[in-house]
PDB file of C-alpha atoms and ligand atoms in Angstrom:
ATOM      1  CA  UNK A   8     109.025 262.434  42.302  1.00 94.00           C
ATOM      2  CA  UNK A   9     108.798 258.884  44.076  1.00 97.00           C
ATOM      3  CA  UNK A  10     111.173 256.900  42.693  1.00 98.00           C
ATOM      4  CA  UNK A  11     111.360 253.449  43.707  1.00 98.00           C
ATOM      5  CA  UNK A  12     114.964 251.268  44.347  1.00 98.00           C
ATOM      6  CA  UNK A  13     115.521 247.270  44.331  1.00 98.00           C
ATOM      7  CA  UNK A  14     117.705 245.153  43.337  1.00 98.00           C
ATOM      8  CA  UNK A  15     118.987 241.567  43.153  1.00 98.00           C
ATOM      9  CA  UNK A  16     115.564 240.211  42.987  1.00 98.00           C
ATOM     10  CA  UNK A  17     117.341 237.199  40.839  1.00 98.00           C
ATOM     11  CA  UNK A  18     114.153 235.611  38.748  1.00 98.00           C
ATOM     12  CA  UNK A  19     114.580 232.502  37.857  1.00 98.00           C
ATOM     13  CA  UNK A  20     117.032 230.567  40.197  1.00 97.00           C
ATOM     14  CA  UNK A  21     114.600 228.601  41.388  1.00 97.00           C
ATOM     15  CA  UNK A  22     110.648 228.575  42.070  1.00 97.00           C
ATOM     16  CA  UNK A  23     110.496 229.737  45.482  1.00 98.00           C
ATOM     17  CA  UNK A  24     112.389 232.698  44.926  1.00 98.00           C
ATOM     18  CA  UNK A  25     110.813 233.520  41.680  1.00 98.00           C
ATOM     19  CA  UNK A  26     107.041 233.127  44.225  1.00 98.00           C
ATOM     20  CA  UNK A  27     108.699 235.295  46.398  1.00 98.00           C
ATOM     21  CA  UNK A  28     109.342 237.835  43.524  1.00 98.00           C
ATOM     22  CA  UNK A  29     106.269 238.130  41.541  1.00 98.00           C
ATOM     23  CA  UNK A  30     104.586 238.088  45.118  1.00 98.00           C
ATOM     24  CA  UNK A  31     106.268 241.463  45.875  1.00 98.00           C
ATOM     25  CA  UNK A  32     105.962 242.802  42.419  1.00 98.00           C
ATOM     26  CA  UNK A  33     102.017 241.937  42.819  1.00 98.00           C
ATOM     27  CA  UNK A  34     101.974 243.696  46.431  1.00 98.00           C
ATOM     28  CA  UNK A  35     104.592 245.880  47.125  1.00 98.00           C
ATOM     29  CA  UNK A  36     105.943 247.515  43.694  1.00 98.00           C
ATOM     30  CA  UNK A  37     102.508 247.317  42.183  1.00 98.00           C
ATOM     31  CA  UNK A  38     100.775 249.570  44.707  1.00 98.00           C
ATOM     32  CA  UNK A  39     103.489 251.972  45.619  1.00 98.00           C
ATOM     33  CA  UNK A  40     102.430 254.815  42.788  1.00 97.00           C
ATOM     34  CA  UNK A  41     105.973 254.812  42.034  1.00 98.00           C
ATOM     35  CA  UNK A  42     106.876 257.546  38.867  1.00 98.00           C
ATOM     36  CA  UNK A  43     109.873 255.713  38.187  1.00 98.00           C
ATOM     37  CA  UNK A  44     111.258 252.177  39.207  1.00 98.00           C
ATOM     38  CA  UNK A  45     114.974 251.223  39.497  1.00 98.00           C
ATOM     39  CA  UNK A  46     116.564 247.458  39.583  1.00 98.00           C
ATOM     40  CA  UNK A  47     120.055 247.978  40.648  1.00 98.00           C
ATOM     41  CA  UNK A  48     121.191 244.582  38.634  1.00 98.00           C
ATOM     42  CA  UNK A  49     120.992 240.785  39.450  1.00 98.00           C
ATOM     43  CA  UNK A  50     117.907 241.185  37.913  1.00 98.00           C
ATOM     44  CA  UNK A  51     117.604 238.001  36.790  1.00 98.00           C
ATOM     45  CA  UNK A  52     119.687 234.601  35.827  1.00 98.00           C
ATOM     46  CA  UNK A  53     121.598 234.149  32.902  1.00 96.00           C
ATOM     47  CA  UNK A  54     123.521 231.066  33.584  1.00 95.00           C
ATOM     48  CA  UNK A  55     122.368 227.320  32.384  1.00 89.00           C
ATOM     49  CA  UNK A  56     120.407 229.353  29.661  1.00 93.00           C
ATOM     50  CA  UNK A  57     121.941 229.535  25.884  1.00 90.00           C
ATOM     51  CA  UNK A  58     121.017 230.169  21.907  1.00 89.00           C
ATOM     52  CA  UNK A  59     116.621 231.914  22.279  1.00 91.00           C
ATOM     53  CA  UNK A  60     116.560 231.281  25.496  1.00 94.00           C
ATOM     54  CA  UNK A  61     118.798 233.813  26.764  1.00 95.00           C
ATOM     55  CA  UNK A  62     117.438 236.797  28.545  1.00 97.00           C
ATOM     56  CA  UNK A  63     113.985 234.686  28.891  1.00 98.00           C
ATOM     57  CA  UNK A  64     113.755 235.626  32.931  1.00 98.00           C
ATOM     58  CA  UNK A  65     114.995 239.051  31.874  1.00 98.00           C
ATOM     59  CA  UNK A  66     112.515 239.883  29.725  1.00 98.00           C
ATOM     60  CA  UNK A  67     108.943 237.846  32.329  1.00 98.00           C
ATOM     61  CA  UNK A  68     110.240 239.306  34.891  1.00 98.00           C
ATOM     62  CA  UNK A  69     110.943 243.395  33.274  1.00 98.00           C
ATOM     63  CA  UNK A  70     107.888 243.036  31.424  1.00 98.00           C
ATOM     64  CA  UNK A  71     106.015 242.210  34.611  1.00 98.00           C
ATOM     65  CA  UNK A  72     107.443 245.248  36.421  1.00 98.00           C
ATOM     66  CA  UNK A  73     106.671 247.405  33.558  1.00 98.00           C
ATOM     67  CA  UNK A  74     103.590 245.992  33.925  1.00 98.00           C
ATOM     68  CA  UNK A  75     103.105 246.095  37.093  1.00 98.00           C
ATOM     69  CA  UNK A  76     104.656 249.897  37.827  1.00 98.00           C
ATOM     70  CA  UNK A  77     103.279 251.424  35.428  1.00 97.00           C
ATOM     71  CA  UNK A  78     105.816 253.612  35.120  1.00 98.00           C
ATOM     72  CA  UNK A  79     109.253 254.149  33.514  1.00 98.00           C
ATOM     73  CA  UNK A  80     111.408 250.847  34.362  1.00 98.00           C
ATOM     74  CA  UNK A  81     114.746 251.652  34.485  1.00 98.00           C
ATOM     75  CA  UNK A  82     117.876 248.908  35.152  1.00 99.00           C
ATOM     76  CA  UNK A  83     121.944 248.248  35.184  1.00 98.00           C
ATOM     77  CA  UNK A  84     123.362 244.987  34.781  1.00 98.00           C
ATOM     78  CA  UNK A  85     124.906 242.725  37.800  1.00 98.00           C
ATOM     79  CA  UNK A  86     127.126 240.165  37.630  1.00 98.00           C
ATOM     80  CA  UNK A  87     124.321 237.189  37.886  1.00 98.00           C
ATOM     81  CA  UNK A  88     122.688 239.033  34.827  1.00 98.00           C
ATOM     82  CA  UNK A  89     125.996 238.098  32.492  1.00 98.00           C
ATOM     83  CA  UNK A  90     126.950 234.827  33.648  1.00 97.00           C
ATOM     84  CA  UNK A  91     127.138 232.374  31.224  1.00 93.00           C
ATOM     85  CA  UNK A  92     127.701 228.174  31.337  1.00 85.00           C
ATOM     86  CA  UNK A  93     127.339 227.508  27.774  1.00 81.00           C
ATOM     87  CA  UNK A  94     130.549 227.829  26.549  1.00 77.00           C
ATOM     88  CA  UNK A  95     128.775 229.100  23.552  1.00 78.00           C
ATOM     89  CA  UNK A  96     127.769 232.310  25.023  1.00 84.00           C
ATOM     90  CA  UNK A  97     130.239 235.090  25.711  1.00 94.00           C
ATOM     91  CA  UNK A  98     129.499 237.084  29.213  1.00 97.00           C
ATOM     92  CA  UNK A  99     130.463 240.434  26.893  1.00 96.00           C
ATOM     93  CA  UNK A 100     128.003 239.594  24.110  1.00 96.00           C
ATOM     94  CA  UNK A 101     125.112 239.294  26.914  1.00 97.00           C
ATOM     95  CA  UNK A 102     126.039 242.667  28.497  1.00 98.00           C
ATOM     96  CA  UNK A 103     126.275 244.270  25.444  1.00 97.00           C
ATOM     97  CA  UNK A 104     123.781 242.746  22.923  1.00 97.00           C
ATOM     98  CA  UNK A 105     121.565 240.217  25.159  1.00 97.00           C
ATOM     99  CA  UNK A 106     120.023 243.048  27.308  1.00 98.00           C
ATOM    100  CA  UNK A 107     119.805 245.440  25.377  1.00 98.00           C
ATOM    101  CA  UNK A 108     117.653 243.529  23.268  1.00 98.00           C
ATOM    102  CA  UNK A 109     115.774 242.324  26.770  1.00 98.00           C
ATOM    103  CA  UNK A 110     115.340 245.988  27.385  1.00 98.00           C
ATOM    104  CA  UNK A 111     114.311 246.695  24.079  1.00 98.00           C
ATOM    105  CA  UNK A 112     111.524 244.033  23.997  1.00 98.00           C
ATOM    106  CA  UNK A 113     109.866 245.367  27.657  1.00 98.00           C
ATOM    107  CA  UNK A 114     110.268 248.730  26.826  1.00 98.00           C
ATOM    108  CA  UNK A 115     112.658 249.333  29.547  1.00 98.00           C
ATOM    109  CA  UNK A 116     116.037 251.613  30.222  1.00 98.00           C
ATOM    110  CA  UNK A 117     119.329 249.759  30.100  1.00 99.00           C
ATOM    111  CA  UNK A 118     121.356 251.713  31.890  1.00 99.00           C
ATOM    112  CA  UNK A 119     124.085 250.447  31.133  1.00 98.00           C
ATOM    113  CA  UNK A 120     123.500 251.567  27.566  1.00 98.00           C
ATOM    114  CA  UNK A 121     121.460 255.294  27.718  1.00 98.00           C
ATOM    115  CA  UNK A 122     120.488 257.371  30.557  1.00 98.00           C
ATOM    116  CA  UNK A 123     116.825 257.831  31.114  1.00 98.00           C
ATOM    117  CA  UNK A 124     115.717 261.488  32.399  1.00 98.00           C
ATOM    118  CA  UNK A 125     112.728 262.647  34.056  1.00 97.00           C
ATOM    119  CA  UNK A 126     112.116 266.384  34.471  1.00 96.00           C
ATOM    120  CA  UNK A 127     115.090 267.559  35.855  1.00 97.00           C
ATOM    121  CA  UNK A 128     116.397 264.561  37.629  1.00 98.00           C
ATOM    122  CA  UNK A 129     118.998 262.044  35.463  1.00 98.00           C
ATOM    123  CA  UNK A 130     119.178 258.686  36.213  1.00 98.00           C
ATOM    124  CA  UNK A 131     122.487 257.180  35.148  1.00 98.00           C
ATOM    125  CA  UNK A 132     123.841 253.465  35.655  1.00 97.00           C
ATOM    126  CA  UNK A 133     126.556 251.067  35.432  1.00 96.00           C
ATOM    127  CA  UNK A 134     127.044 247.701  36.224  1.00 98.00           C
ATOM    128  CA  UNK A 135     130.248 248.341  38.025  1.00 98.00           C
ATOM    129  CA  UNK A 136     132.276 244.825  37.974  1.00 98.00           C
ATOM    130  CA  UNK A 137     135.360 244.744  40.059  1.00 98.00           C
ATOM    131  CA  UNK A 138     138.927 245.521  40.330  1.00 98.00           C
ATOM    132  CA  UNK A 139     139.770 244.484  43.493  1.00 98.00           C
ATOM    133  CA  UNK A 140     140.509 248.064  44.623  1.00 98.00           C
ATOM    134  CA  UNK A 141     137.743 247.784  47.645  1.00 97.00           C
ATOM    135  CA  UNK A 142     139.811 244.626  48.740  1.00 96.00           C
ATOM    136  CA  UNK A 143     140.561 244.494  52.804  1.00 93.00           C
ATOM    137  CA  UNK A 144     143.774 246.430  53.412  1.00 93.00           C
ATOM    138  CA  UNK A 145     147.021 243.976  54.770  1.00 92.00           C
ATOM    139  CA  UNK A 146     144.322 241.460  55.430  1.00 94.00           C
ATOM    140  CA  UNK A 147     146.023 237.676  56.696  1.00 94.00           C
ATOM    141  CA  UNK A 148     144.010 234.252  56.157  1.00 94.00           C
ATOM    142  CA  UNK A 149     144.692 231.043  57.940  1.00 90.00           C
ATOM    143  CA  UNK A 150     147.721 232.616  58.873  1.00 93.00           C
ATOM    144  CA  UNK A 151     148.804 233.671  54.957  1.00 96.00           C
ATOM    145  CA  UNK A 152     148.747 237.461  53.912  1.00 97.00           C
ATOM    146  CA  UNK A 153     146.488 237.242  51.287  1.00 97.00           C
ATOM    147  CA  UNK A 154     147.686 237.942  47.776  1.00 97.00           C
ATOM    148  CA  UNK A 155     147.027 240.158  44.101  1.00 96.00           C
ATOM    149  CA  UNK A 156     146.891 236.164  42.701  1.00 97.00           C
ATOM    150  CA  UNK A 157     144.412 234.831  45.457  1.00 97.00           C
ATOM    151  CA  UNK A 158     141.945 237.630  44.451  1.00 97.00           C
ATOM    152  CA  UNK A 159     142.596 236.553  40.523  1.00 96.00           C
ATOM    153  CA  UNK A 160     141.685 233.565  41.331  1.00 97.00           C
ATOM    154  CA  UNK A 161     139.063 234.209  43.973  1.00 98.00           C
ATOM    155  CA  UNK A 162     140.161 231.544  46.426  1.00 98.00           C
ATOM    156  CA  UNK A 163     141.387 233.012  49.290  1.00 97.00           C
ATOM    157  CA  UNK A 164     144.697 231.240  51.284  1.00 96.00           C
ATOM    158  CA  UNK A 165     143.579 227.597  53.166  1.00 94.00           C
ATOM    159  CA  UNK A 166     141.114 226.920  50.408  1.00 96.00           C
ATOM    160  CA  UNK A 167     141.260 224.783  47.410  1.00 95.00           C
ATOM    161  CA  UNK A 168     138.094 225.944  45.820  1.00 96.00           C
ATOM    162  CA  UNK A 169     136.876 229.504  44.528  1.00 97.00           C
ATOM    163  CA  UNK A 170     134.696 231.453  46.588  1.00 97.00           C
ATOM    164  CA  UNK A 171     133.741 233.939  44.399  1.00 97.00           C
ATOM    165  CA  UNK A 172     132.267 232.320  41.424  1.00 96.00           C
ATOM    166  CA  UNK A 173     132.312 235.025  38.961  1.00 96.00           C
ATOM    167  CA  UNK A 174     135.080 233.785  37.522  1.00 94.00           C
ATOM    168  CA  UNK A 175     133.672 230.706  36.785  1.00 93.00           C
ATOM    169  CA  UNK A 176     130.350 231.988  35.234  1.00 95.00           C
ATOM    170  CA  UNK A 177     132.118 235.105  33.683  1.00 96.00           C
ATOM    171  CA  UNK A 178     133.701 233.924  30.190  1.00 94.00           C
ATOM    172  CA  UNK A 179     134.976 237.332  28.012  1.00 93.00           C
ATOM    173  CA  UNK A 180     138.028 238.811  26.675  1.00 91.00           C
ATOM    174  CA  UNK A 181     139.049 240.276  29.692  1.00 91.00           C
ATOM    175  CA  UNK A 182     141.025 240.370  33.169  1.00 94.00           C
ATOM    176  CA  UNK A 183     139.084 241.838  35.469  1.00 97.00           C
ATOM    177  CA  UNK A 184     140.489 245.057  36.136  1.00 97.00           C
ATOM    178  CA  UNK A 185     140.186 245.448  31.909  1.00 97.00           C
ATOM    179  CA  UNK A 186     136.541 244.538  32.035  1.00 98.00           C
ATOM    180  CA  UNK A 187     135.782 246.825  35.273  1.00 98.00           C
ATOM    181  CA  UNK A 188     137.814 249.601  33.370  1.00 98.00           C
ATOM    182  CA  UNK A 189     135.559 249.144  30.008  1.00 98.00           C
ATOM    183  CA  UNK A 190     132.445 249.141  31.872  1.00 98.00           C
ATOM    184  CA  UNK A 191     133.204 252.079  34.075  1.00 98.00           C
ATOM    185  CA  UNK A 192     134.282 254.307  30.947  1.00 98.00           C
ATOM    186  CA  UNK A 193     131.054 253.712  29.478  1.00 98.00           C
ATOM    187  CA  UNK A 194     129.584 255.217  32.663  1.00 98.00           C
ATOM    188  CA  UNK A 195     131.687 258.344  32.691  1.00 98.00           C
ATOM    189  CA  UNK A 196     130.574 259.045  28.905  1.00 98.00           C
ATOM    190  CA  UNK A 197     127.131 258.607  29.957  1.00 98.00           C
ATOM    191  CA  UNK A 198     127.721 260.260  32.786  1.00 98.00           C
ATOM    192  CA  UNK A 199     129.491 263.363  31.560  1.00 98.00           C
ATOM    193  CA  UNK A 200     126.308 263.194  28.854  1.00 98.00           C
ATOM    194  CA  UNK A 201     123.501 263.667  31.331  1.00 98.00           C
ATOM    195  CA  UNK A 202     125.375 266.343  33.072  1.00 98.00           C
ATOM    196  CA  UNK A 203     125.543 268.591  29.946  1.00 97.00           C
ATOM    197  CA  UNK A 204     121.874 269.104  30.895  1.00 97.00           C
ATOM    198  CA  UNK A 205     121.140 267.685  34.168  1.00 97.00           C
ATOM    199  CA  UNK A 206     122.483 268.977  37.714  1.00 96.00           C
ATOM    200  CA  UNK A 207     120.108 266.187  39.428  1.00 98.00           C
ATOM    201  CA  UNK A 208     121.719 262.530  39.305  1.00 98.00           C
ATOM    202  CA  UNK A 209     120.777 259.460  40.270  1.00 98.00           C
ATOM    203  CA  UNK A 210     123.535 257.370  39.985  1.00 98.00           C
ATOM    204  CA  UNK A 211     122.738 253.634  40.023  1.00 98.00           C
ATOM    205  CA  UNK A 212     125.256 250.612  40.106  1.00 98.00           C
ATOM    206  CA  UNK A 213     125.110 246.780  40.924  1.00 98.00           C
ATOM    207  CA  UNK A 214     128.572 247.079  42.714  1.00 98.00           C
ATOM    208  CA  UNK A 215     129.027 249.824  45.378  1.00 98.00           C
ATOM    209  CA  UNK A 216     131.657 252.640  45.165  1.00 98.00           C
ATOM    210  CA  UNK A 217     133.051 252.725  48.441  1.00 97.00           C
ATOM    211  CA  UNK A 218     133.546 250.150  51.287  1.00 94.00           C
ATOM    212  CA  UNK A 219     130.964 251.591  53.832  1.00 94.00           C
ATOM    213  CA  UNK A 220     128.429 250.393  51.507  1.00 96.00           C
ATOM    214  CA  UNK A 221     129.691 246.824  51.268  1.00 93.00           C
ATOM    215  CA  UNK A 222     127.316 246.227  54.854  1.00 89.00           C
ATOM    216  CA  UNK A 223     130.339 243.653  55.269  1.00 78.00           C
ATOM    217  CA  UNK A 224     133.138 246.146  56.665  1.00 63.00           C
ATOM    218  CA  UNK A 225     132.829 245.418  60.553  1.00 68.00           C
ATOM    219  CA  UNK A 226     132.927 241.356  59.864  1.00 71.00           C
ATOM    220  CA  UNK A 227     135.303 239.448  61.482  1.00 77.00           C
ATOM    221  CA  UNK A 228     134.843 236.507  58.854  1.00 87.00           C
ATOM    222  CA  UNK A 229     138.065 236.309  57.376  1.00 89.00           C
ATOM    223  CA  UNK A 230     136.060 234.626  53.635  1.00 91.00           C
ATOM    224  CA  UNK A 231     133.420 237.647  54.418  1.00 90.00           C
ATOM    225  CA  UNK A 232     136.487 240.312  54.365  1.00 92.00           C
ATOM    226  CA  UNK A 233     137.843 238.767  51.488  1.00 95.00           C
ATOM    227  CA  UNK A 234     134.686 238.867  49.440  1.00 95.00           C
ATOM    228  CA  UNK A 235     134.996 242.884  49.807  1.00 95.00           C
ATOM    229  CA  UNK A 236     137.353 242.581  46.810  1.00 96.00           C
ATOM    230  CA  UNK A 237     134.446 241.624  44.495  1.00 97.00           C
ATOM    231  CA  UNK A 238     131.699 244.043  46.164  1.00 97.00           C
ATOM    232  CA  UNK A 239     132.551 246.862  43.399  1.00 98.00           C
ATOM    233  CA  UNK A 240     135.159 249.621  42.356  1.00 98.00           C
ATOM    234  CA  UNK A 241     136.285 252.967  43.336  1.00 98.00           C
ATOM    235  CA  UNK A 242     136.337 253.445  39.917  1.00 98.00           C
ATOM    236  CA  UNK A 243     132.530 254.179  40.567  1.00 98.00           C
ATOM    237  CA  UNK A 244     133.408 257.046  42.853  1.00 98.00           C
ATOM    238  CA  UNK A 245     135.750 258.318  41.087  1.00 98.00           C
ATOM    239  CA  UNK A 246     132.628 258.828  38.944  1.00 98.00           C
ATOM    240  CA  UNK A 247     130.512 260.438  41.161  1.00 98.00           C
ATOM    241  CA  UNK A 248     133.321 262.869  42.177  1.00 98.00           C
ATOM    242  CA  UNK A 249     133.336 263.591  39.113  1.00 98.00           C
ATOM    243  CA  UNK A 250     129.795 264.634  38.453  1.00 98.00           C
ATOM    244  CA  UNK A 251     129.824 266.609  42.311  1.00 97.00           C
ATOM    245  CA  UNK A 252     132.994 268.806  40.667  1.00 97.00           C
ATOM    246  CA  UNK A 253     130.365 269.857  37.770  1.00 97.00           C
ATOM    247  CA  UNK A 254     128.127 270.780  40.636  1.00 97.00           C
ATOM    248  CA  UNK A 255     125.958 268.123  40.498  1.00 98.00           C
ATOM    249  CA  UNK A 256     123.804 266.158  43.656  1.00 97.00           C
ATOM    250  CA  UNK A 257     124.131 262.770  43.523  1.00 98.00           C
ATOM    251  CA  UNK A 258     122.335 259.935  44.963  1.00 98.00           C
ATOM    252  CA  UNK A 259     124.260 256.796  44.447  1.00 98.00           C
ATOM    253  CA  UNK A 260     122.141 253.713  44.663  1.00 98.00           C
ATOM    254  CA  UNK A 261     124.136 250.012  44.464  1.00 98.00           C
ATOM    255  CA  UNK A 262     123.544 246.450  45.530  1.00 98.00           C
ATOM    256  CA  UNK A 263     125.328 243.403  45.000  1.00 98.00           C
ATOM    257  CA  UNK A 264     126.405 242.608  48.495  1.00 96.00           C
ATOM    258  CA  UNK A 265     122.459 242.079  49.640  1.00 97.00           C
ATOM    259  CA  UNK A 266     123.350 244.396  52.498  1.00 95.00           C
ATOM    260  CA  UNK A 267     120.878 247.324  53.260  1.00 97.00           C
ATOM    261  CA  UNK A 268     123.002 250.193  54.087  1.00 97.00           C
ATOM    262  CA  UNK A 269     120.601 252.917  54.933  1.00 97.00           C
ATOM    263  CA  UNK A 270     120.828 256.121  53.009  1.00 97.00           C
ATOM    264  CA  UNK A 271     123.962 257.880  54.555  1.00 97.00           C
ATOM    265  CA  UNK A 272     126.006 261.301  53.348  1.00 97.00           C
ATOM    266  CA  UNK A 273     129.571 260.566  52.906  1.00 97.00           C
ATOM    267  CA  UNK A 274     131.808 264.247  51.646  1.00 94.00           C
ATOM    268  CA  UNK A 275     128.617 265.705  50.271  1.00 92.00           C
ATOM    269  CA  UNK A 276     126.950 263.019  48.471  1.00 97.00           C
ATOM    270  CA  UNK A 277     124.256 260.827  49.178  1.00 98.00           C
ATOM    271  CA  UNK A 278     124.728 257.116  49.223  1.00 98.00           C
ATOM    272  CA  UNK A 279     122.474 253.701  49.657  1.00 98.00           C
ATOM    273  CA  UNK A 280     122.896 250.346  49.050  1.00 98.00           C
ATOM    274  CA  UNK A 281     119.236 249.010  48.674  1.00 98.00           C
ATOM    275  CA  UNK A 282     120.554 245.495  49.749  1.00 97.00           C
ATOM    276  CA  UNK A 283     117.609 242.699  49.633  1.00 97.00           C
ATOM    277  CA  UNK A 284     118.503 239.057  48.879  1.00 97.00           C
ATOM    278  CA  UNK A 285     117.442 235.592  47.254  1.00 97.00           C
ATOM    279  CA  UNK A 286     113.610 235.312  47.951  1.00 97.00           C
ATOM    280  CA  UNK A 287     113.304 238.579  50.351  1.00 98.00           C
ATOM    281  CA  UNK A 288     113.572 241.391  47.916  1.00 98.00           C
ATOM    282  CA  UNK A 289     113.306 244.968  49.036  1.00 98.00           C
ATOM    283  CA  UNK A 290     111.878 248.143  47.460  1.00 98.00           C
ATOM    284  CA  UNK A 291     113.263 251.635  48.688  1.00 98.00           C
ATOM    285  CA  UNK A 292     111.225 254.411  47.843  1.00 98.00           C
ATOM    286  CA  UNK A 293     113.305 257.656  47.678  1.00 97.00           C
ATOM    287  CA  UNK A 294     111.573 261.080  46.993  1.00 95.00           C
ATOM    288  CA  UNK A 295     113.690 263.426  44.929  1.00 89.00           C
TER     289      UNK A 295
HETATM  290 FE1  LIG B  18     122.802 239.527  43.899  1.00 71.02          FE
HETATM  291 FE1  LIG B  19     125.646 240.682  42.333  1.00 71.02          FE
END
């Protein structure tokens, strides 16, 4: 089975990266006889759009892969896919309600809501979020160690301004940690679902599980190491430990970070972050 991986392709931020996009779906995704096609989140924007018109990139751009692939579209959420301006609009309520209806109208898998399986392979998402727990160890900025409260509010020691803006764009009715939690539990039960009947799992996130798939980890940027608290959770491989002790083989794909980190084994399992960025998306084809 050829199953093909991308991610934060971000439609509609802006015309020349949404050229860029249908460009690749037109010449890379279309012709690549994929039997199943994966968007590891940041699939689209959400922000600046409210009331109808939310989810309208969501659903041009997954009914153009659909399209496009003719095959099974498959996708988990990312943090650009759930932020929200209006203060109308509640960043939960979009996860939840927004795309699933987006996925429902392109006839596409939310994975953040069912699994979809193909023969004997499972393919089983979630977005992920953040808890900080793949922050930089003891790291020190302009001098300052940095702080539980400088991650909360995602402006690292010497700066006056946010540099992370999830928390910004993010409104819902939770810390962080809480939402990361919430979102990750989902996961196991889907998770623990799929492997009732499936020994074959594709695990796919928008944040990464580990820091060696952050691509930042060798930076000497002191923002760049601080940014590795908001590249994902361990809570996602706690997940994926869990599925290898019920004997299962996992591929975990991720993004988020727009870092390719080639496909690498790491205690048994096999890892990749498809990476890819604003206007230069990438497509990983993986045979399993
Ligand atoms: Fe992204
Ligand atoms: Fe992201």
């Amino acid at each position: 089975m050829r199953i093909g991986l991308t991610a934060d392709l971000h439609y509609g931020i802006g015309h020349w990266v949404d050229r860029r996009v249908e460009r690749f779906v037109e010449q890379t995704i279309q012709p690549a006889a994929l039997d199943v096609l994966v968007v590891a989140g940041d699939v689209a924007e959400m922000d600046s759009l409210a009331g109808a018109q939310l989810g309208v990139y969501h659903r041009e751009l997954l009914g153009t892969l659909r399209a496009a692939a003719g095959c099974p579209v498959a996708f988990c959420a990312g943090n650009h896919d759930i932020w929200c301006s209006d203060p109308q609009s509640d960043s939960w309520e979009v996860y939840r309600a927004v795309l699933g209806e987006v996925a429902a109208a392109t006839e596409t898998v939310y994975l953040d809501q069912e699994n979809l399986t193909l023969g004997d392979v499972a393919l089983v998402g979630c977005y992920g979020h953040f808890d900080f727990s793949l922050r930089t160890p003891e790291l020190s900025i302009a001098g300052k160690r940095v702080t539980g409260d400088h991650y909360r509010r995602q402006t690292p020691p010497g700066h006056h301004q946010p540099v992370w803006m999830d928390g910004q764009k993010i409104h819902w009715p939770w810390g962080d940690a809480e939402a990361c939690a919430e979102i990750c539990t989902g996961g196991e039960q889907r998770l623990h679902a799929a492997l009732d009947q499936h020994r074959k799992i594709v695990f796919v996130s928008h944040g990464v599980p580990r820091m060696e798939l952050n691509g930042h980890r060798e930076s000497h940027d002191p923002v760049s190491r601080f940014l590795n608290a908001f590249s994902g959770t361990s809570r996602l491989e706690a997940l994926i430990r869990q599925a290898v002790a019920r004997g299962a083989q996992v591929l975990s794909v991720s993004g988020h970070t727009h870092k390719t980190v080639a496909r690498r084994t790491l205690e048994g399992v096999e890892y990749l972050n498809v990476g890819g960025t604003y206007g230069e998306p990438r497509l990983v084809i993986e045979k399993i």
